Coordinates of C-alpha atoms in Angstrom, one line a residue:
G1 CA -1.2 -8.2 9.0
A2 CA -0.2 -11.5 10.3
E3 CA 2.8 -11.6 7.9
A4 CA 3.8 -8.1 8.9
I5 CA 3.8 -9.1 12.6
E6 CA 5.9 -12.2 11.8
L7 CA 8.4 -10.1 9.7
F8 CA 8.6 -7.5 12.5
L9 CA 9.4 -10.1 15.1
Q10 CA 11.9 -11.8 12.8
A11 CA 13.7 -8.5 12.2
R12 CA 13.9 -7.8 15.9
E13 CA 15.2 -11.2 16.7
E14 CA 17.9 -10.8 14.0
K15 CA 18.9 -7.4 15.6
F16 CA 17.7 -5.4 12.5
P17 CA 14.5 -3.9 13.7
F18 CA 12.3 -1.9 11.4
D19 CA 12.6 1.9 11.8
L20 CA 9.2 2.4 10.3
V21 CA 6.3 0.3 9.0
V22 CA 3.7 1.3 6.4
L23 CA 0.3 -0.4 7.0
D24 CA -2.7 -0.5 4.7
L25 CA -5.8 0.2 6.8
I26 CA -8.1 -2.1 4.7
V27 CA -6.9 -5.6 3.8
R28 CA -9.6 -7.8 2.4
G29 CA -9.7 -11.2 4.0
G30 CA -6.9 -10.3 6.4
M31 CA -5.8 -8.1 9.3
G32 CA -6.0 -4.4 8.5
G33 CA -3.6 -1.7 9.5
K34 CA -5.3 -0.6 12.7
E35 CA -5.4 -4.1 14.1
T36 CA -1.9 -4.8 13.0
F37 CA -0.6 -1.6 14.5
R38 CA -2.2 -2.5 17.9
A39 CA -0.5 -5.9 17.8
L40 CA 2.9 -4.4 16.9
H41 CA 2.5 -1.8 19.6
Q42 CA 2.0 -4.5 22.2
I43 CA 5.2 -6.1 21.0
D44 CA 7.1 -2.8 20.9
P45 CA 5.4 0.4 22.3
A46 CA 8.0 2.5 20.4
V47 CA 6.9 1.1 17.0
K48 CA 6.5 3.8 14.3
A49 CA 4.0 3.4 11.6
I50 CA 2.4 5.2 8.7
A51 CA -1.1 4.4 7.6
T52 CA -2.2 4.1 3.9
S53 CA -5.6 3.8 2.4
G54 CA -7.7 4.7 -0.6
Y55 CA -10.3 5.9 1.8
V56 CA -8.9 9.3 2.7
D57 CA -12.0 10.1 4.9
D58 CA -11.3 7.1 7.1
P59 CA -10.8 8.5 10.7
A60 CA -7.4 6.8 10.9
M61 CA -6.3 8.7 7.8
V62 CA -7.7 12.1 8.9
N63 CA -6.7 11.8 12.5
F64 CA -3.9 9.3 12.2
A65 CA -2.0 10.5 15.3
E66 CA -5.0 9.6 17.5
Y67 CA -4.6 6.0 16.3
G68 CA -0.8 6.1 17.0
F69 CA 0.3 6.5 13.4
R70 CA 3.1 9.0 12.5
G71 CA 1.7 9.9 9.1
A72 CA -0.7 8.9 6.4
I73 CA -0.4 8.3 2.7
A74 CA -3.4 8.3 0.4
K75 CA -3.9 5.8 -2.4
P76 CA -3.2 5.8 -5.3
I77 CA 0.3 6.3 -3.9
Q78 CA 2.4 9.0 -5.5
I79 CA 6.2 8.8 -5.0
E80 CA 6.2 12.6 -4.2
E81 CA 3.8 12.1 -1.3
V82 CA 5.8 9.1 0.0
S83 CA 9.0 11.2 -0.2
E84 CA 7.3 14.1 1.6
V85 CA 6.0 11.9 4.4
L86 CA 9.3 10.1 4.9
Q87 CA 11.2 13.4 4.9
R88 CA 8.9 14.8 7.5
F89 CA 9.2 11.6 9.6
C90 CA 13.0 11.6 9.4
R91 CA 13.3 15.3 10.3
G92 CA 10.8 14.9 13.1
D93 CA 8.4 17.5 11.6
R94 CA 4.7 17.7 12.4
P95 CA 2.9 15.1 10.3
V96 CA 0.3 16.2 7.8
A97 CA -2.9 14.3 7.0
P98 CA -3.5 13.6 3.3
T99 CA -6.5 15.9 3.2
D100 CA -4.3 18.8 4.5
R101 CA -1.5 18.4 2.0
N102 CA -2.9 21.0 -0.4
R103 CA -2.7 23.5 2.4
L104 CA 1.1 23.2 2.9

């Protein structure tokens, strides 16, 4: 988390801001995705982030929009799921929670 914030700030200073950040919700011994997102949101209220976790029943995975995330990707990460979430993000489509993907 702390490193992500540092890289986010550095990219902004160098005039190459991130379009999107992917944040792991649970980081052992470090700052998790929810806390990191809150810090990034204070720096830039327009920050766009996707949550990832192996705990798909985590409230931030199920109801990611309520936490400010634009999407969620369940672990283990599958390239097809990443592709789907990124395509939806780029098109501006309604995000889908990992538990809803089988209903598409």
